[in-house]
XYZ file of C-alpha atoms in Angstrom:
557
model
C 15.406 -41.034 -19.625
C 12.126 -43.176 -18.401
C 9.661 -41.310 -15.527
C 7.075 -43.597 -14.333
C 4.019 -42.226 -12.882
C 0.113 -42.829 -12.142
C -2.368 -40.221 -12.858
C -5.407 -39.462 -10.309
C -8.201 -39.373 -12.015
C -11.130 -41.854 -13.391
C -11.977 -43.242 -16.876
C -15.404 -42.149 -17.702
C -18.106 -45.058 -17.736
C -19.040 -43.699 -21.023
C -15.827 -44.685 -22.657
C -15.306 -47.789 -20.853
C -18.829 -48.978 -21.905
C -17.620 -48.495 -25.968
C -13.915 -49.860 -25.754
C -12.411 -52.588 -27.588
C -11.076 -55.283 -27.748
C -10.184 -54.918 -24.230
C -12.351 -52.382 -22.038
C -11.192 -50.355 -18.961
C -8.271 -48.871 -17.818
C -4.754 -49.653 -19.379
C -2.619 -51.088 -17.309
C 0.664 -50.226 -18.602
C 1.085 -46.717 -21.487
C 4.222 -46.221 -23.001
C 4.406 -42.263 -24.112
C 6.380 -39.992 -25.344
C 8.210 -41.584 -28.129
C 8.036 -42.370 -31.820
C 6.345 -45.903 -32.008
C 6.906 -48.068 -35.332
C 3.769 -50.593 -35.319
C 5.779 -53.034 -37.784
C 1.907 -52.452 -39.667
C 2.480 -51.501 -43.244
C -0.635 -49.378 -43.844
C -0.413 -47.146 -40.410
C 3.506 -47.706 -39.625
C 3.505 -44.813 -37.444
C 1.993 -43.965 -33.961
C 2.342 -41.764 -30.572
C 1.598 -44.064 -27.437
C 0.992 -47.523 -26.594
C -1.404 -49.459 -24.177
C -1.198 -52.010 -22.908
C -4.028 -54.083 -20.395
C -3.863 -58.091 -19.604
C -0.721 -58.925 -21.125
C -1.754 -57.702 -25.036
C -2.021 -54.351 -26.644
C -4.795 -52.328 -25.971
C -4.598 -49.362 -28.020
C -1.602 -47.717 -30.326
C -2.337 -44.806 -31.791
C -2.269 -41.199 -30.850
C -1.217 -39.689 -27.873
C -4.784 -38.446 -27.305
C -6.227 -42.397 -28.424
C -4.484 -43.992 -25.655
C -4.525 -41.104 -23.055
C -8.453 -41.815 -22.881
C -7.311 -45.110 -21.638
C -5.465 -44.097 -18.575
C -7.080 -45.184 -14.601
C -5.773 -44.500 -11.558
C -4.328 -47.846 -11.358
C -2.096 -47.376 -15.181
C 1.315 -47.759 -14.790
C 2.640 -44.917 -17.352
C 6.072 -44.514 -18.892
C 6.898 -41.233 -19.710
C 9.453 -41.539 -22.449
C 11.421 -38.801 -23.348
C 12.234 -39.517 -27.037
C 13.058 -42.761 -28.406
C 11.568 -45.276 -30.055
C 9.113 -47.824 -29.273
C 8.899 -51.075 -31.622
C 7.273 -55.067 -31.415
C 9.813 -56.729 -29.915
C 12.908 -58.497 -31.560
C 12.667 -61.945 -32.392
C 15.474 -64.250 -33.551
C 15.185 -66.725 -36.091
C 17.819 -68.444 -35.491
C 19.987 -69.001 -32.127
C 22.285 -71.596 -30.685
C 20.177 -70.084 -27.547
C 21.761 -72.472 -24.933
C 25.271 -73.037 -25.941
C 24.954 -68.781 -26.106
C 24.396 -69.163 -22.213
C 27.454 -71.095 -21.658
C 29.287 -69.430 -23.944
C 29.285 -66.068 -21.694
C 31.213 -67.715 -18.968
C 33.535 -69.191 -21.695
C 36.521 -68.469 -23.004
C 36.457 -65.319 -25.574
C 38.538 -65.527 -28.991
C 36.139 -63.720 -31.423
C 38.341 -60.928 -31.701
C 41.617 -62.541 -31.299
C 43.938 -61.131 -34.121
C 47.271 -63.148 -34.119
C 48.029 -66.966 -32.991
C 49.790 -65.283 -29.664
C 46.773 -63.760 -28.982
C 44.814 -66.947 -29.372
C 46.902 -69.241 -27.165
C 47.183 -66.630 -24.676
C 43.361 -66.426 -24.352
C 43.366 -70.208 -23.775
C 46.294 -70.253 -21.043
C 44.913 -67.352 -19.182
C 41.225 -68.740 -19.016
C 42.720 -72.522 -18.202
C 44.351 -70.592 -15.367
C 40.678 -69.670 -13.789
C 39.388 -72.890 -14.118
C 39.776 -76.546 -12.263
C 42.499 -78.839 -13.861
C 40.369 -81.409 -15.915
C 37.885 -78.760 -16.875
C 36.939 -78.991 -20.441
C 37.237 -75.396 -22.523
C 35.158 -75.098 -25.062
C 33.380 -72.332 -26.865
C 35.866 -69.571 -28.210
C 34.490 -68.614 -31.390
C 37.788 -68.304 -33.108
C 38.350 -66.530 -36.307
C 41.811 -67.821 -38.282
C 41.098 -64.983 -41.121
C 42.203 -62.222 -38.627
C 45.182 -63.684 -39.039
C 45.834 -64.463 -42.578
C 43.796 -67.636 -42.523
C 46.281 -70.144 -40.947
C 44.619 -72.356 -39.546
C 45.466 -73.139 -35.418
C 47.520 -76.627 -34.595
C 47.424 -77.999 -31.431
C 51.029 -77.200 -30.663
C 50.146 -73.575 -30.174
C 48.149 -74.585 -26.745
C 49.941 -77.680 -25.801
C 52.120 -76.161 -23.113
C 49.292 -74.047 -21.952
C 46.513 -76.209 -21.440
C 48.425 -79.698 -20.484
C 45.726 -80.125 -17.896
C 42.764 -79.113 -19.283
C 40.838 -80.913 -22.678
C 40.279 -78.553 -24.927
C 37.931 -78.036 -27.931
C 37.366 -74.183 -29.362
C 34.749 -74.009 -32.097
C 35.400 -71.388 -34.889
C 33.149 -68.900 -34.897
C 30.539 -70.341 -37.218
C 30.654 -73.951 -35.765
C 31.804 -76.000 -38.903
C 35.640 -76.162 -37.599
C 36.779 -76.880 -34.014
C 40.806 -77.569 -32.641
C 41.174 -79.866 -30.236
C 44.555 -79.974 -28.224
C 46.316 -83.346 -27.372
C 45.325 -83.831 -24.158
C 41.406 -83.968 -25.764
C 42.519 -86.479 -28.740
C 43.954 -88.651 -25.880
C 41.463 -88.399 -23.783
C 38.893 -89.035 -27.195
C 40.756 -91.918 -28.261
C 41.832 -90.390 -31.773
C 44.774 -90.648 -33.896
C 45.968 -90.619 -37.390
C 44.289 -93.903 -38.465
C 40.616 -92.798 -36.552
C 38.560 -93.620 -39.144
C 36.769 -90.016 -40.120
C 32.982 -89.930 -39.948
C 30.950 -89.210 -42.946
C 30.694 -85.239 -44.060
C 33.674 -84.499 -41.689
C 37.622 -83.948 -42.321
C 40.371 -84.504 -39.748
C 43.414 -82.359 -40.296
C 46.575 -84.150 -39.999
C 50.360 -83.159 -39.902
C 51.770 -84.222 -42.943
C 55.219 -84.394 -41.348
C 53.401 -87.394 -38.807
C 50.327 -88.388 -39.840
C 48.728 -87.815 -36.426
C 45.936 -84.779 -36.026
C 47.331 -81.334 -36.604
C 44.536 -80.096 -34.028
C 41.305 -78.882 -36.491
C 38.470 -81.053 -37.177
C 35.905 -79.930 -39.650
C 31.950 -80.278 -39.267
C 31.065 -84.120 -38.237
C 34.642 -84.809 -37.497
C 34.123 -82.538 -34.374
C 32.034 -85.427 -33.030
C 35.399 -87.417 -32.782
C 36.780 -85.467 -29.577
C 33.195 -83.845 -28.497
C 31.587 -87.353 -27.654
C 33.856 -87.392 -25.169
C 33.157 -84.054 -23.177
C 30.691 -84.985 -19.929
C 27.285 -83.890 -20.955
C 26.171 -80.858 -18.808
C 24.013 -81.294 -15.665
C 20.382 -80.190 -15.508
C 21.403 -77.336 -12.796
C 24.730 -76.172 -15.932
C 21.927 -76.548 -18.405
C 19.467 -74.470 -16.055
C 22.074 -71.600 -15.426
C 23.141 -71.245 -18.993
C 19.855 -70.673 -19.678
C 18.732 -68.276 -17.757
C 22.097 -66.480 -18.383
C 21.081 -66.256 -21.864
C 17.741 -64.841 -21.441
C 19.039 -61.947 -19.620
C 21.567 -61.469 -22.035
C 18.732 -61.385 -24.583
C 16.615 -59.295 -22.997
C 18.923 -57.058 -22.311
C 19.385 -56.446 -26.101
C 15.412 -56.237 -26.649
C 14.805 -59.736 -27.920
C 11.601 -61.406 -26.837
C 11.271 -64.669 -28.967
C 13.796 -66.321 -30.247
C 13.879 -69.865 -32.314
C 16.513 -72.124 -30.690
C 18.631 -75.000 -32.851
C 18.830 -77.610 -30.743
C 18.482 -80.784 -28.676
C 15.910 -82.823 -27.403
C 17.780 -82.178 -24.039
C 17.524 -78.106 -24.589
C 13.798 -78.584 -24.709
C 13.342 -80.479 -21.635
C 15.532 -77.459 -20.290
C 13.031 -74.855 -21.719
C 10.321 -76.874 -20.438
C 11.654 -77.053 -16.638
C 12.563 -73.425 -17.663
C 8.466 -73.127 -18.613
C 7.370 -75.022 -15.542
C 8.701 -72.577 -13.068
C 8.488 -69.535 -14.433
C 11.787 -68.510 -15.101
C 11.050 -68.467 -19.117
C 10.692 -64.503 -19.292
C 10.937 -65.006 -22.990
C 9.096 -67.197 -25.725
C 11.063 -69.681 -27.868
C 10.593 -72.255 -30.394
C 12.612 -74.875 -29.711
C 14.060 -76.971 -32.949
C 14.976 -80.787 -32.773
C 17.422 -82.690 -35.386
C 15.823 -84.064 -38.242
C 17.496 -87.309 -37.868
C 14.863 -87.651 -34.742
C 11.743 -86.747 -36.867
C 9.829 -89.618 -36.006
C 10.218 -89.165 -32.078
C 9.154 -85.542 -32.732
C 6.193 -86.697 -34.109
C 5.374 -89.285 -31.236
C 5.951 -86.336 -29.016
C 3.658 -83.535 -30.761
C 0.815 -86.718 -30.627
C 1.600 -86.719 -27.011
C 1.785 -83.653 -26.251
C 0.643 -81.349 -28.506
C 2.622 -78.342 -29.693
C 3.588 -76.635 -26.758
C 2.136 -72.584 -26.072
C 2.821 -69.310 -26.717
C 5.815 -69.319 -25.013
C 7.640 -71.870 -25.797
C 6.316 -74.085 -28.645
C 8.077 -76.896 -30.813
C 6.965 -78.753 -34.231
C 10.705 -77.734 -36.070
C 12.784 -80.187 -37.372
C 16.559 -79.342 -37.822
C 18.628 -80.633 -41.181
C 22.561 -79.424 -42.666
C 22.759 -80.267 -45.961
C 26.654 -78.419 -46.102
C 28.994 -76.592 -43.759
C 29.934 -73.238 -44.489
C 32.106 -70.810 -46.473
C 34.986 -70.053 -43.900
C 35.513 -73.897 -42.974
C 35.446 -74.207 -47.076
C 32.938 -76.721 -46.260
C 29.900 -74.837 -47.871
C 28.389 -76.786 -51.173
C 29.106 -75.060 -54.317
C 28.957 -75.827 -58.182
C 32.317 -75.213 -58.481
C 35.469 -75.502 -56.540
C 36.083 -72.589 -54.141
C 38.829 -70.140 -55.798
C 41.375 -71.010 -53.022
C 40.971 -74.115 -52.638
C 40.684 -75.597 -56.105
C 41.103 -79.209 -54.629
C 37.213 -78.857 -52.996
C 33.970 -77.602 -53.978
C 32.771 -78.490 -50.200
C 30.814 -80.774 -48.133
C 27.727 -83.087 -47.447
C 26.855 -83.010 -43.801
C 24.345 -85.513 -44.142
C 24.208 -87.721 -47.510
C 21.408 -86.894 -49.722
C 19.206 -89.775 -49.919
C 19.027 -89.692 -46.556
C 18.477 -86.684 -45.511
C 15.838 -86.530 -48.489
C 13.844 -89.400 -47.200
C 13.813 -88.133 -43.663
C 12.795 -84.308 -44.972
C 9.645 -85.655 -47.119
C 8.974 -87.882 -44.229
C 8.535 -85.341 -41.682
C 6.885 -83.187 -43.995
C 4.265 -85.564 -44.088
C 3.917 -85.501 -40.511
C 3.106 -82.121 -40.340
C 6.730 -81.081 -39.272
C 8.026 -77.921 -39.879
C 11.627 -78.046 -42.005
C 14.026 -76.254 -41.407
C 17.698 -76.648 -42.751
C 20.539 -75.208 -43.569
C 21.932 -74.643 -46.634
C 24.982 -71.882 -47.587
C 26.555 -73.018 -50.952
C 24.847 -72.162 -54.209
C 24.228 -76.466 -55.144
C 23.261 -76.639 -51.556
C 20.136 -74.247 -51.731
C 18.972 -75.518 -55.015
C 19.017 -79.460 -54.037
C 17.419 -77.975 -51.071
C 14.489 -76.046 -53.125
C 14.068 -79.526 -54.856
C 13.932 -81.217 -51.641
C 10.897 -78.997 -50.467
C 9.146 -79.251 -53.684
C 9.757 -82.662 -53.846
C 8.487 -82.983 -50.517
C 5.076 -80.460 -51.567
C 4.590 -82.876 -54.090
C 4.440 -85.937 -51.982
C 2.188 -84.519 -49.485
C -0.155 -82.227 -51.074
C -0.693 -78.492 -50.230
C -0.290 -77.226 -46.953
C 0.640 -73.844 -44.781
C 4.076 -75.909 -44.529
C 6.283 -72.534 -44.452
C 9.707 -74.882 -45.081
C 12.800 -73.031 -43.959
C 16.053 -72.501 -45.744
C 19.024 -71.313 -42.764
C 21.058 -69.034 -44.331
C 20.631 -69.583 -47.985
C 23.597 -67.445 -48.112
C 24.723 -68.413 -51.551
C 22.049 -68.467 -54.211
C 22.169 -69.136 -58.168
C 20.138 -66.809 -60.341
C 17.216 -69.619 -60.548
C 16.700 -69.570 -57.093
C 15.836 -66.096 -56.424
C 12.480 -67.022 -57.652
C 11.836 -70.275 -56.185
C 11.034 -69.058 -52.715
C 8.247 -67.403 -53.068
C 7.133 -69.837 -55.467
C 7.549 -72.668 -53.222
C 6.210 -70.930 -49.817
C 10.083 -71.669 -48.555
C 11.106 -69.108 -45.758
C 14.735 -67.637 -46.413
C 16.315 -67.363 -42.752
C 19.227 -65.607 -42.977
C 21.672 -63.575 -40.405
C 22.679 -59.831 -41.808
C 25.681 -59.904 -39.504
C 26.942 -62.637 -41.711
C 27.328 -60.586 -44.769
C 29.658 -58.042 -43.110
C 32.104 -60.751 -41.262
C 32.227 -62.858 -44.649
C 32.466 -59.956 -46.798
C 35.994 -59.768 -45.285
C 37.085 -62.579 -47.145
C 34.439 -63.859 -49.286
C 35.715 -62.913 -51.958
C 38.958 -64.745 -51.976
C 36.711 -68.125 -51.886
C 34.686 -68.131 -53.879
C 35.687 -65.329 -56.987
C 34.346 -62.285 -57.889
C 31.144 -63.676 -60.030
C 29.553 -65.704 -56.963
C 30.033 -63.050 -54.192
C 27.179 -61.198 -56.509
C 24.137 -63.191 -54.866
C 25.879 -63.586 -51.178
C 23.166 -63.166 -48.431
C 20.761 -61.405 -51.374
C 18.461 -59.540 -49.254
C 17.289 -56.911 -51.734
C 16.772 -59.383 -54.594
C 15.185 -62.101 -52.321
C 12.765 -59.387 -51.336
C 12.022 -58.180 -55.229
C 11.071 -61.385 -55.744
C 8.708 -62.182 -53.347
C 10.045 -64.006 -50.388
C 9.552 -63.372 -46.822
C 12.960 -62.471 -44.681
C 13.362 -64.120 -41.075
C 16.328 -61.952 -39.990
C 18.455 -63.872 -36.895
C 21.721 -63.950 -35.584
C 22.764 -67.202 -35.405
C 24.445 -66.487 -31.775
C 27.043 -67.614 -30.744
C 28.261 -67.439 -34.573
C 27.518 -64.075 -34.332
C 26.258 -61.361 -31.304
C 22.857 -61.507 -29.996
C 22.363 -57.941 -30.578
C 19.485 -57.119 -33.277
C 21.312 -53.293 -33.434
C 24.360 -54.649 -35.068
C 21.990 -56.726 -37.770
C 20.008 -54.294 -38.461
C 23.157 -51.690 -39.447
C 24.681 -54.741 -41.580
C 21.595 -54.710 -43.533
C 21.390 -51.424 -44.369
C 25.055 -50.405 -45.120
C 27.190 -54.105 -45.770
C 29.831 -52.732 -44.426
C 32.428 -54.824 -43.882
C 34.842 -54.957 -40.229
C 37.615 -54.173 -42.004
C 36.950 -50.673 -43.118
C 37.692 -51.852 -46.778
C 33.395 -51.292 -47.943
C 32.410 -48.048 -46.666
C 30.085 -47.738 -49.488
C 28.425 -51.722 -48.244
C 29.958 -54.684 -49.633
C 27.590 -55.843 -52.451
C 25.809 -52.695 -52.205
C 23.157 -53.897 -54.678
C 21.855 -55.978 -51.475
C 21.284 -53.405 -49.448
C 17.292 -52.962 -47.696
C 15.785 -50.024 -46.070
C 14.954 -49.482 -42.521
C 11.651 -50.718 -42.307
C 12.399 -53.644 -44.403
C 14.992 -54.827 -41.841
C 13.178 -54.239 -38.970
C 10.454 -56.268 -40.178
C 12.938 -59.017 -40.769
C 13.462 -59.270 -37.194
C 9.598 -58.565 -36.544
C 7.420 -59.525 -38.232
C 8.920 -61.818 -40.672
C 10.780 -64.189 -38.137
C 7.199 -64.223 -36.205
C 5.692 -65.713 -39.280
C 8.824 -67.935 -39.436
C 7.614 -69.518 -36.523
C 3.760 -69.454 -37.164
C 3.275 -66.189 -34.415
C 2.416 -63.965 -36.829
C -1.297 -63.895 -35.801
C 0.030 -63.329 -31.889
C 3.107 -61.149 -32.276
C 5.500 -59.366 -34.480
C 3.702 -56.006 -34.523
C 1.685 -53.596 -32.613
C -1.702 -54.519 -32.862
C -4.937 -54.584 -30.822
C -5.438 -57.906 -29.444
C -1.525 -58.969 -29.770
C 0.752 -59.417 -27.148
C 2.559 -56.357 -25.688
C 6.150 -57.888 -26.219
C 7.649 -54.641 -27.095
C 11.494 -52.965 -27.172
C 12.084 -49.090 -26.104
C 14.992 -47.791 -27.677
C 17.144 -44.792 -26.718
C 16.685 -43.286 -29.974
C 14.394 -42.876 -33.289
C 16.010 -45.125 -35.745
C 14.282 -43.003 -38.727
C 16.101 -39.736 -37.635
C 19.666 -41.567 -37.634
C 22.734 -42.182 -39.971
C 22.664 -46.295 -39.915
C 26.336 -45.954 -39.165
C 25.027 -44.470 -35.564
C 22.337 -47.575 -34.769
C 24.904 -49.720 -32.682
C 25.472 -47.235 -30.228
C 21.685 -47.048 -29.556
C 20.779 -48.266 -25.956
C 17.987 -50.624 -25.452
C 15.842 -48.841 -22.522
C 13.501 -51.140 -22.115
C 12.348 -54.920 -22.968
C 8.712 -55.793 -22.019
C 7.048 -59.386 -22.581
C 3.134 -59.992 -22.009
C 3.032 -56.829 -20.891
C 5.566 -56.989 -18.129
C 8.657 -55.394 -18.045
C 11.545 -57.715 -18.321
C 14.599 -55.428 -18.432
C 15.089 -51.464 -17.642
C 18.536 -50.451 -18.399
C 20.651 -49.208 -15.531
C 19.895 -45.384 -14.525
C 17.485 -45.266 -17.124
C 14.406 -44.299 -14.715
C 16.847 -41.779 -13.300
């Protein structure tokens, strides 16, 4: 419960005369509740100020209660938690937006259940409509994969084209191959795979990675006013969940939409917004033009996929997955290439960041950015591996050696762990999403989510990186328990660390005189909890630049 109040009385001249930074009244104190700083050497505090948009004071109750005017907003907060706010390192932040008014198969645990889904949602929508989204799972059903024939009959007016949850495998139904043009003799673009029926020879319905571009080239791109209202679905959504700043994958057409988003005020939320690497050079035109952007929404990222990823069997690994024997995985983008344009935009003062989730993935990778080091010549580059989810015993080292930021989603580890195993062997699951080892070594975590491949909600991350428990119920003791990080470690992942991810570090990502106020309230004091109990903890409060963004329903009651 939240009281909000004003007390009567003046600050003496004498203490306004000796504050700092900031002198005079606070306009905003949060009070009441435990407050984690996110500062190594004084972790711990009692209150919060806030005054112009940036912390004033955190410290003792009695430090910031010599800051309260007549005109201080105070929040009373009975209990709880008060932290820097969450940031994301890495979102599908748009797509999220439309994904909420999409059709939902996350959770769908049989092929009955899955076409159903589809037919019932077609049923809401215009004929012609294209569905997309879904975020389909085939392993919580055995791991067949879905064929077109299972939506056929549902959906025979409406194209359709259902991602799987981690966006390396999409199926398409026939109505969308017709309407794409593609058959069994469309010639398959490079670091992509078309399913086919061996009984026909035409698509069976799943494309993998850059054979998705086959049937989604075809889908009408969105409107400004579809782009404008998935976005602004998706920052309530996020701040609902506490998350002030996330780092968006994207399009050159989601940062025009951030920057209409910027223009009028609507962007309650700051955001570094990435481009594709294949564009590096217009990037770097653009940044010439027109600089770098602000605090709140900034750009200067390029965006590169080496491989896909484990549950597509797409990932890049040494050795051929254990059930599949006939692959070891896939190139997204051929090496040279994507080489060339990485040391390239290096040396334009671009920041890299790219994704990499096999174990021969991450270390050509590592090369890359040394490579790329060694071209250009020393610089506060901060290069950024997504996911480095599997990682050989040489690379453990390599990060902190190289400066090279390991971005990487806890959720992940306790969907996979499901599985995992049965892909790639018992040996290799050893250094899957290596959190505690990474951080022995040296290297700075960015923890994210990579929404929609997995929830926006920082709770559930930060409970997968403590316990690695698996969904299933089959790791109560945490899958790969040697991985496991403490509290403050985690929540620094998705503090601190992602704010240096995104060169913030100096403005945000703890609580700090002189930083913004982008804070989180939470219903509860993580430190006094079982980590099995953090998911059901409410979010009370989000607050960005010192404004309050999002109060939970009845929470002022």
């Amino acid at each position: 419960m939240l009281t909000f109040g004003r007390v009567p009385f003046l600050l003496p001249l004498a203490l306004l005369a000796c504050a700092s930074p900031s002198a005079g009244p606070a306009d905003l104190v949060l009070q009441g509740a435990a407050v984690w700083t996110g500062v190594p050497a004084a972790p711990l505090a009692e209150a919060v100020a806030v005054k112009g948009g940036r912390i004033q004071v955190v410290g003792t109750a009695a430090d910031v209660r010599a800051f309260i005017g007549p005109e201080t907003d105070i929040v009373e907060l009975a209990g709880g938690m008060v932290l820097p706010g969450f940031i994301d390192s890495h979102t599908h932040f748009i797509p999220g937006g439309f994904q909420l008014s999409s059709v939902d198969l996350r959770n769908a645990a049989t092929p009955d259940d899955f076409a159903r889904r589809i037919g019932e949602f077609a049923e809401t929508v215009p004929p012609g409509t294209w569905i997309t989204g879904g975020d389909w799972d085939h392993e919580m059903w055995g791991g067949e994969l879905p064929r077109k024939e299972w939506i056929d009959e549902l959906t025979h007016e409406h194209p359709v084209l259902v991602s799987r949850l981690d966006g390396h495998m999409a199926l398409a139904n026939s109505l969308a191959f017709e309407l794409a043009g593609v058959t069994g003799e469309t010639k398959v673009p490079f670091g992509g795979e078309m399913v086919l029926d061996v009984a026909t020879g035409m698509p069976a319905g799943v494309l993998k990675d850059e054979a998705m571009t086959l049937v989604s080239r075809a889908i009408p791109e969105y409107t400004e006013d579809e782009l404008d209202r998935a976005l602004d679905a998706a920052i309530a959504h996020a701040l609902s969940l506490g998350v002030t700043q996330t780092h968006h994958m994207g399009t050159w057409a989601d940062l025009e939409t951030f920057r209409r988003a910027r223009n009028d005020g609507r962007l309650k939320m700051r955001v570094y917004s990435v481009v594709p690497i294949s564009t590096w050079q217009r990037l770097r035109d653009f940044v010439a033009e027109n600089g770098r952007g602000d605090d709140r929404l900034w750009w200067g990222g390029l965006k590169g996929f080496v491989d896909g990823s484990l549950g597509s069997t797409t990932a890049w690994f040494y050795d051929p997955y254990a059930d599949d024997p006939s692959t070891s995985g896939l190139l997204l983008t051929d090496t040279a290439s994507l080489r060339q344009m990485a040391i390239a935009g290096d040396g334009a003062g671009l920041q890299l960041i790219i994704h990499a989730i096999g174990d021969q993935a991450n270390d050509w990778l590592l090369d890359v950015f040394e490579a790329a080091g060694d071209a250009n010549g020393p610089r506060d580059r901060r290069a950024r591996i997504e996911h480095a989810q599997h990682l050989s015993g040489d690379a453990m080292g390599r990060f902190e050696a190289l400066g090279v930021i390991p971005a990487m989603q806890p959720y992940h580890a306790i969907d996979d762990g499901r599985w995992a195993e049965k892909r790639i062997g018992p040996e290799r699951i050893k250094t899957t999403y290596a959190f505690r080892s990474l951080l022995d070594a040296g290297a700075t975590l960015a923890f994210g989510s990579d929404w929609t491949v997995a929830p926006l909600d920082v709770r559930l991350g930060i409970y997968a990186a403590l316990t690695r428990r698996t969904f299933d119920g089959a790791n109560p003791g945490g899958w790969v328990p040697a991985e496991k990080i403490g509290l403050d470690e985690a929540l620094t992942g998705y503090t601190l660390g992602s704010a240096r991810a995104g060169f913030m570090e100096e403005k945000v990502g703890s609580l700090e005189v002189g930083k913004y106020a982008d804070l989180v309230v939470l219903s509860e004091n993580l430190f006094d909890l079982d980590p099995v109990e953090i998911p059901d903890v409410d979010v009370e409060m989000t607050i960005v630049e010192g404004e309050i963004v999002f109060l939970r329903e009845g929470s002022d009651d």
